[in-house]
Coordinates of C-alpha atoms in Angstrom, one line a residue:
Chain A
X1 CA 13.3 -49.5 -111.2
X2 CA 14.6 -47.1 -108.8
X3 CA 11.5 -46.7 -106.7
X4 CA 11.7 -48.1 -103.3
X5 CA 9.2 -50.6 -102.2
X6 CA 7.0 -49.1 -99.5
X7 CA 7.8 -50.5 -96.0
X8 CA 4.6 -51.8 -94.0
X9 CA 5.3 -49.2 -91.1
X10 CA 5.3 -46.1 -93.7
X11 CA 1.9 -47.2 -94.9
X12 CA -1.2 -46.1 -93.1
X13 CA -2.0 -48.4 -90.2
X14 CA -4.7 -49.9 -88.3
X15 CA -5.0 -48.8 -84.6
X16 CA -7.5 -49.8 -81.6
X17 CA -7.8 -46.2 -79.7
X18 CA -10.7 -44.6 -78.0
X19 CA -10.3 -41.1 -79.5
X20 CA -9.6 -42.7 -83.2
X21 CA -13.0 -44.2 -84.0
X22 CA -12.5 -44.8 -87.8
X23 CA -8.9 -46.0 -88.3
X24 CA -7.3 -45.3 -91.9
X25 CA -7.5 -48.6 -93.2
X26 CA -9.9 -51.5 -92.1
X27 CA -8.8 -54.6 -89.9
X28 CA -8.4 -57.3 -92.6
X29 CA -6.3 -56.7 -95.3
X30 CA -6.4 -59.6 -97.5
X31 CA -9.9 -60.9 -98.1
X32 CA -10.9 -64.5 -98.4
X33 CA -13.1 -65.5 -101.2
X34 CA -16.0 -65.5 -98.7
X35 CA -15.3 -62.1 -97.5
X36 CA -15.1 -60.4 -100.8
X37 CA -18.6 -61.8 -101.6
X38 CA -19.5 -60.4 -98.9
X39 CA -18.2 -56.9 -100.0
X40 CA -19.9 -57.1 -103.0
X41 CA -23.2 -58.1 -101.3
X42 CA -22.5 -54.7 -99.1
X43 CA -22.9 -52.9 -102.0
X44 CA -26.5 -53.5 -102.5
X45 CA -29.2 -52.7 -100.1
X46 CA -28.2 -53.0 -96.7
X47 CA -31.5 -54.3 -95.2
X48 CA -31.0 -57.5 -97.3
X49 CA -28.0 -58.6 -95.2
X50 CA -28.5 -60.8 -92.1
X51 CA -27.6 -59.8 -88.7
X52 CA -24.3 -62.4 -88.6
X53 CA -23.3 -60.8 -92.0
X54 CA -23.4 -57.1 -90.6
X55 CA -21.2 -58.4 -87.6
X56 CA -18.9 -60.1 -90.1
X57 CA -18.5 -57.2 -91.9
X58 CA -17.7 -55.3 -88.9
X59 CA -15.1 -57.8 -87.8
X60 CA -13.8 -56.8 -91.0
X61 CA -13.2 -53.3 -90.8
X62 CA -12.8 -53.3 -86.8
X63 CA -10.5 -55.5 -84.6
X64 CA -12.1 -55.1 -81.2
X65 CA -15.2 -53.3 -80.2
X66 CA -15.4 -50.2 -78.1
X67 CA -16.4 -52.6 -75.2
X68 CA -13.7 -54.9 -75.6
X69 CA -11.1 -52.4 -76.2
X70 CA -12.1 -50.5 -72.8
X71 CA -12.5 -53.9 -71.0
X72 CA -9.9 -53.7 -67.7
X73 CA -7.6 -56.3 -67.1
X74 CA -5.9 -57.8 -64.1
X75 CA -2.8 -56.4 -64.7
X76 CA -2.5 -54.5 -61.4
X77 CA -2.3 -57.6 -59.4
X78 CA 0.6 -58.2 -61.1
X79 CA 2.1 -54.5 -60.9
X80 CA 0.8 -54.6 -57.2
X81 CA 2.7 -57.8 -56.4
X82 CA 5.9 -57.1 -57.9
X83 CA 6.2 -54.2 -56.0
X84 CA 5.3 -55.5 -52.8
X85 CA 7.9 -58.2 -53.7
X86 CA 10.6 -55.5 -54.5
X87 CA 9.9 -53.8 -51.7
X88 CA 10.2 -56.8 -49.4
X89 CA 13.8 -57.8 -50.9
X90 CA 14.7 -54.1 -50.3
X91 CA 13.7 -54.6 -46.4
X92 CA 15.6 -57.7 -46.4
X93 CA 18.7 -56.6 -47.9
X94 CA 18.4 -53.8 -45.5
X95 CA 18.0 -55.7 -42.4
X96 CA 21.0 -57.8 -43.5
X97 CA 23.1 -54.4 -44.0
X98 CA 22.1 -53.5 -40.4
X99 CA 23.0 -57.0 -39.2
X100 CA 26.2 -57.9 -40.9
X101 CA 28.0 -54.8 -42.2
X102 CA 27.3 -51.1 -40.4
X103 CA 29.0 -50.5 -37.3
X104 CA 28.2 -49.2 -34.3
X105 CA 26.3 -45.7 -34.2
X106 CA 27.7 -42.7 -32.3
X107 CA 27.6 -42.4 -28.4
X108 CA 25.1 -39.4 -29.1
X109 CA 22.4 -41.6 -29.4
X110 CA 22.9 -43.4 -25.7
X111 CA 20.0 -43.4 -23.6
X112 CA 22.3 -40.9 -20.9
X113 CA 22.9 -38.6 -23.7
X114 CA 19.6 -38.3 -25.4
X115 CA 17.9 -37.2 -21.7
X116 CA 20.6 -34.8 -21.1
X117 CA 19.8 -33.6 -24.4
X118 CA 16.2 -33.3 -23.9
X119 CA 16.6 -31.5 -20.9
X120 CA 19.1 -28.8 -22.2
X121 CA 16.3 -28.5 -24.7
X122 CA 13.6 -28.1 -22.4
X123 CA 15.6 -25.5 -20.1
X124 CA 16.3 -23.4 -23.3
X125 CA 12.6 -23.4 -24.1
X126 CA 13.0 -25.0 -27.5
X127 CA 9.7 -24.5 -29.6
X128 CA 7.5 -23.6 -26.4
X129 CA 4.4 -23.0 -28.6
X130 CA 4.1 -26.3 -30.5
X131 CA 7.1 -28.1 -29.8
X132 CA 8.9 -30.2 -27.2
X133 CA 8.8 -27.7 -24.4
X134 CA 5.0 -27.2 -24.9
X135 CA 4.6 -31.1 -24.3
X136 CA 6.7 -30.5 -20.6
X137 CA 4.9 -29.3 -17.7
X138 CA 7.3 -26.9 -16.0
X139 CA 5.6 -27.1 -12.8
X140 CA 5.2 -30.7 -12.1
X141 CA 8.4 -31.4 -13.8
X142 CA 7.0 -34.1 -16.2
X143 CA 5.5 -34.5 -19.8
X144 CA 2.0 -33.5 -20.3
X145 CA -0.4 -35.9 -20.4
Chain B
X1 CA -18.8 -41.8 -77.7
X2 CA -20.5 -38.4 -78.5
X3 CA -18.7 -35.4 -77.1
X4 CA -15.6 -37.5 -75.8
X5 CA -13.5 -34.7 -74.9
X6 CA -16.0 -32.4 -73.3
X7 CA -17.3 -34.6 -71.1
X8 CA -14.0 -35.8 -69.8
X9 CA -13.0 -32.2 -69.6
X10 CA -16.3 -31.1 -67.6
X11 CA -15.9 -33.9 -65.2
X12 CA -11.8 -33.3 -64.7
X13 CA -12.6 -29.7 -64.2
X14 CA -15.3 -29.9 -61.9
X15 CA -13.0 -32.5 -59.7
X16 CA -9.9 -30.4 -60.1
X17 CA -11.6 -27.4 -58.7
X18 CA -13.1 -29.4 -55.7
X19 CA -10.2 -30.9 -55.0
X20 CA -8.4 -28.0 -54.9
X21 CA -10.9 -26.4 -52.4
X22 CA -10.9 -29.4 -50.5
X23 CA -7.3 -29.2 -49.7
X24 CA -7.4 -25.8 -49.0
X25 CA -10.3 -26.1 -46.5
X26 CA -8.8 -29.1 -44.7
X27 CA -5.5 -27.2 -44.4
X28 CA -6.9 -23.9 -43.1
X29 CA -9.4 -25.8 -40.4
X30 CA -6.5 -28.4 -39.8
X31 CA -3.4 -26.9 -39.5
X32 CA -3.7 -22.8 -39.8
X33 CA -6.3 -22.5 -37.1
X34 CA -4.9 -24.5 -34.6
X35 CA -1.6 -23.1 -35.1
X36 CA -3.2 -19.5 -34.4
X37 CA -4.9 -20.6 -31.5
X38 CA -2.0 -22.3 -30.0
X39 CA 0.1 -19.1 -30.4
X40 CA -2.5 -17.0 -28.8
X41 CA -2.9 -19.2 -25.9
X42 CA 0.6 -19.2 -25.4
X43 CA 1.3 -15.3 -25.5
X44 CA -2.0 -14.9 -23.5
X45 CA -0.6 -15.4 -20.0
X46 CA 3.3 -15.2 -21.1
X47 CA 5.8 -13.6 -18.8
X48 CA 9.4 -13.2 -20.7
X49 CA 11.1 -12.2 -17.4
X50 CA 10.2 -15.3 -15.5
X51 CA 10.9 -17.4 -18.5
X52 CA 14.5 -15.5 -18.7
X53 CA 15.0 -16.4 -15.0
X54 CA 14.1 -19.8 -15.8
X55 CA 16.7 -20.4 -18.6
X56 CA 19.2 -18.7 -16.3
X57 CA 18.7 -20.6 -13.4
X58 CA 19.0 -23.8 -15.6
X59 CA 22.6 -22.6 -16.6
X60 CA 22.0 -22.4 -20.4
X61 CA 22.8 -18.9 -21.3
X62 CA 26.5 -18.2 -21.5
X63 CA 26.4 -14.6 -20.7
X64 CA 23.8 -14.6 -17.8
X65 CA 25.7 -17.5 -15.8
X66 CA 23.7 -18.7 -12.5
X67 CA 25.0 -17.2 -9.4

Protein backbone atom coordinates (compact mmCIF):
# COMPACT_ATOMS: atom_id res chain seq x y z
CA UNK A 1 0.00 0.00 0.00
CA UNK A 2 1.34 3.42 -0.87
CA UNK A 3 3.07 2.21 -4.02
CA UNK A 4 1.63 3.75 -7.18
CA UNK A 5 0.73 1.29 -9.91
CA UNK A 6 3.18 1.60 -12.80
CA UNK A 7 1.33 3.22 -15.70
CA UNK A 8 1.50 1.56 -19.06
CA UNK A 9 3.40 4.37 -20.69
CA UNK A 10 6.13 4.34 -18.05
CA UNK A 11 7.10 0.75 -18.77
CA UNK A 12 9.52 -0.21 -21.55
CA UNK A 13 7.67 -0.15 -24.85
CA UNK A 14 7.81 -2.00 -28.13
CA UNK A 15 8.66 0.16 -31.14
CA UNK A 16 9.01 -0.55 -34.87
CA UNK A 17 12.00 1.55 -35.93
CA UNK A 18 14.74 0.99 -38.45
CA UNK A 19 17.45 2.05 -36.03
CA UNK A 20 16.15 -0.02 -33.09
CA UNK A 21 16.59 -3.60 -34.30
CA UNK A 22 15.89 -5.26 -30.90
CA UNK A 23 13.15 -3.42 -28.98
CA UNK A 24 13.06 -3.54 -25.19
CA UNK A 25 10.06 -5.88 -24.95
CA UNK A 26 8.51 -8.47 -27.22
CA UNK A 27 5.52 -7.44 -29.27
CA UNK A 28 3.00 -9.88 -27.84
CA UNK A 29 2.60 -9.48 -24.08
CA UNK A 30 -0.01 -12.00 -23.05
CA UNK A 31 0.72 -15.34 -24.68
CA UNK A 32 -2.07 -17.74 -25.44
CA UNK A 33 -1.75 -21.36 -24.26
CA UNK A 34 -0.57 -22.40 -27.71
CA UNK A 35 2.08 -19.68 -27.76
CA UNK A 36 3.22 -20.61 -24.25
CA UNK A 37 3.70 -24.20 -25.40
CA UNK A 38 5.72 -22.89 -28.34
CA UNK A 39 7.90 -20.85 -26.02
CA UNK A 40 8.60 -23.99 -23.99
CA UNK A 41 9.57 -25.80 -27.18
CA UNK A 42 11.91 -22.93 -28.01
CA UNK A 43 13.98 -23.77 -24.95
CA UNK A 44 14.95 -27.07 -26.57
CA UNK A 45 17.03 -27.50 -29.74
CA UNK A 46 15.99 -25.03 -32.43
CA UNK A 47 16.54 -27.47 -35.27
CA UNK A 48 13.46 -29.31 -33.95
CA UNK A 49 11.25 -26.33 -34.81
CA UNK A 50 9.42 -26.27 -38.13
CA UNK A 51 9.61 -23.18 -40.37
CA UNK A 52 6.05 -22.23 -39.48
CA UNK A 53 6.87 -22.40 -35.76
CA UNK A 54 9.92 -20.21 -36.29
CA UNK A 55 7.79 -17.64 -38.10
CA UNK A 56 5.25 -17.79 -35.24
CA UNK A 57 8.05 -17.16 -32.72
CA UNK A 58 9.23 -14.23 -34.82
CA UNK A 59 5.73 -12.73 -34.91
CA UNK A 60 5.47 -13.05 -31.13
CA UNK A 61 8.62 -11.04 -30.74
CA UNK A 62 8.20 -8.51 -33.56
CA UNK A 63 5.28 -6.68 -35.08
CA UNK A 64 6.48 -5.94 -38.62
CA UNK A 65 9.45 -7.24 -40.55
CA UNK A 66 11.96 -4.74 -41.84
CA UNK A 67 10.50 -5.09 -45.29
CA UNK A 68 6.99 -4.32 -44.00
CA UNK A 69 8.28 -1.47 -41.86
CA UNK A 70 10.15 0.25 -44.68
CA UNK A 71 7.42 -0.26 -47.25
CA UNK A 72 6.23 2.97 -48.83
CA UNK A 73 2.65 4.11 -48.71
CA UNK A 74 0.46 6.07 -51.09
CA UNK A 75 0.34 8.97 -48.70
CA UNK A 76 2.17 11.29 -51.09
CA UNK A 77 -0.80 11.29 -53.45
CA UNK A 78 -3.07 12.52 -50.68
CA UNK A 79 -0.59 15.18 -49.68
CA UNK A 80 -0.04 16.39 -53.24
CA UNK A 81 -3.77 16.45 -53.85
CA UNK A 82 -4.39 18.44 -50.70
CA UNK A 83 -1.66 20.93 -51.49
CA UNK A 84 -2.89 21.52 -55.03
CA UNK A 85 -6.46 21.80 -53.84
CA UNK A 86 -5.64 24.50 -51.34
CA UNK A 87 -3.47 26.32 -53.85
CA UNK A 88 -6.44 26.35 -56.22
CA UNK A 89 -8.74 27.54 -53.47
CA UNK A 90 -6.33 30.38 -52.70
CA UNK A 91 -6.31 31.28 -56.39
CA UNK A 92 -10.09 31.44 -56.45
CA UNK A 93 -10.09 33.69 -53.40
CA UNK A 94 -7.52 36.00 -54.98
CA UNK A 95 -9.49 36.25 -58.24
CA UNK A 96 -12.67 37.01 -56.31
CA UNK A 97 -10.84 39.73 -54.36
CA UNK A 98 -9.43 41.37 -57.49
CA UNK A 99 -12.81 41.35 -59.14
CA UNK A 100 -15.08 42.36 -56.29
CA UNK A 101 -13.00 44.02 -53.63
CA UNK A 102 -9.98 45.97 -54.80
CA UNK A 103 -10.28 49.47 -56.27
CA UNK A 104 -8.52 50.85 -59.32
CA UNK A 105 -4.74 50.62 -59.60
CA UNK A 106 -2.70 53.87 -59.55
CA UNK A 107 -2.63 56.02 -62.71
CA UNK A 108 1.13 55.47 -62.94
CA UNK A 109 0.42 52.01 -64.40
CA UNK A 110 -1.32 53.35 -67.50
CA UNK A 111 0.28 52.70 -70.89
CA UNK A 112 1.23 56.36 -71.50
CA UNK A 113 2.85 56.72 -68.11
CA UNK A 114 4.78 53.45 -68.44
CA UNK A 115 6.15 54.33 -71.88
CA UNK A 116 7.15 57.82 -70.69
CA UNK A 117 8.77 56.19 -67.66
CA UNK A 118 10.72 53.71 -69.78
CA UNK A 119 11.82 56.47 -72.13
CA UNK A 120 13.16 58.45 -69.19
CA UNK A 121 14.99 55.38 -67.88
CA UNK A 122 16.62 54.86 -71.26
CA UNK A 123 17.55 58.55 -71.46
CA UNK A 124 19.27 58.24 -68.10
CA UNK A 125 21.03 55.06 -69.28
CA UNK A 126 19.71 52.99 -66.38
CA UNK A 127 21.60 49.65 -66.04
CA UNK A 128 23.51 49.99 -69.31
CA UNK A 129 25.59 46.82 -68.94
CA UNK A 130 23.07 44.05 -68.29
CA UNK A 131 19.74 45.79 -67.71
CA UNK A 132 17.15 47.79 -69.60
CA UNK A 133 19.49 50.19 -71.44
CA UNK A 134 21.46 47.18 -72.66
CA UNK A 135 18.34 45.88 -74.42
CA UNK A 136 17.73 49.13 -76.32
CA UNK A 137 19.47 49.95 -79.58
CA UNK A 138 20.24 53.68 -79.25
CA UNK A 139 21.31 54.09 -82.89
CA UNK A 140 18.22 52.56 -84.44
CA UNK A 141 15.90 53.75 -81.63
CA UNK A 142 14.26 50.39 -81.06
CA UNK A 143 14.59 47.34 -78.84
CA UNK A 144 17.45 45.02 -79.68
CA UNK A 145 16.37 41.79 -81.31
CA UNK B 1 21.08 -3.72 -41.45
CA UNK B 2 24.81 -3.63 -40.94
CA UNK B 3 26.63 -0.31 -40.69
CA UNK B 4 23.37 1.62 -41.08
CA UNK B 5 24.86 4.95 -40.09
CA UNK B 6 28.15 4.45 -41.94
CA UNK B 7 26.39 3.65 -45.22
CA UNK B 8 23.99 6.54 -44.91
CA UNK B 9 26.73 8.94 -43.89
CA UNK B 10 28.99 7.93 -46.78
CA UNK B 11 26.17 8.39 -49.26
CA UNK B 12 25.14 11.75 -47.91
CA UNK B 13 28.65 13.07 -47.42
CA UNK B 14 29.52 12.31 -51.03
CA UNK B 15 26.22 13.70 -52.20
CA UNK B 16 26.58 16.92 -50.27
CA UNK B 17 30.08 17.41 -51.61
CA UNK B 18 29.01 16.85 -55.20
CA UNK B 19 25.89 19.00 -54.92
CA UNK B 20 27.74 21.96 -53.46
CA UNK B 21 30.54 21.68 -56.02
CA UNK B 22 27.94 21.43 -58.77
CA UNK B 23 26.10 24.50 -57.53
CA UNK B 24 29.31 26.50 -57.36
CA UNK B 25 30.33 25.42 -60.87
CA UNK B 26 26.92 26.19 -62.31
CA UNK B 27 26.93 29.62 -60.74
CA UNK B 28 30.42 30.40 -61.98
CA UNK B 29 29.75 29.38 -65.56
CA UNK B 30 26.13 30.41 -65.72
CA UNK B 31 26.19 33.76 -64.00
CA UNK B 32 29.63 35.00 -63.01
CA UNK B 33 31.46 34.45 -66.30
CA UNK B 34 28.74 35.96 -68.56
CA UNK B 35 28.55 38.96 -66.25
CA UNK B 36 32.29 39.52 -66.43
CA UNK B 37 32.14 39.25 -70.20
CA UNK B 38 29.22 41.69 -70.39
CA UNK B 39 31.13 44.29 -68.42
CA UNK B 40 34.30 43.79 -70.49
CA UNK B 41 32.31 44.16 -73.71
CA UNK B 42 30.56 47.28 -72.47
CA UNK B 43 33.68 49.08 -71.45
CA UNK B 44 35.78 48.04 -74.45
CA UNK B 45 34.50 50.84 -76.70
CA UNK B 46 32.81 53.05 -74.11
CA UNK B 47 32.97 56.81 -74.66
CA UNK B 48 31.78 58.57 -71.50
CA UNK B 49 31.65 62.02 -73.12
CA UNK B 50 29.37 60.81 -75.88
CA UNK B 51 27.11 59.21 -73.27
CA UNK B 52 27.10 62.41 -71.23
CA UNK B 53 26.16 64.52 -74.26
CA UNK B 54 23.34 62.13 -75.13
CA UNK B 55 21.96 62.34 -71.58
CA UNK B 56 22.30 66.12 -71.58
CA UNK B 57 20.45 66.40 -74.88
CA UNK B 58 17.65 64.18 -73.54
CA UNK B 59 17.18 66.63 -70.66
CA UNK B 60 17.55 64.27 -67.69
CA UNK B 61 20.46 66.18 -66.09
CA UNK B 62 19.19 68.89 -63.74
CA UNK B 63 22.52 70.77 -63.62
CA UNK B 64 23.22 70.51 -67.36
CA UNK B 65 20.02 71.55 -69.11
CA UNK B 66 19.82 71.27 -72.87
CA UNK B 67 20.49 74.51 -74.74
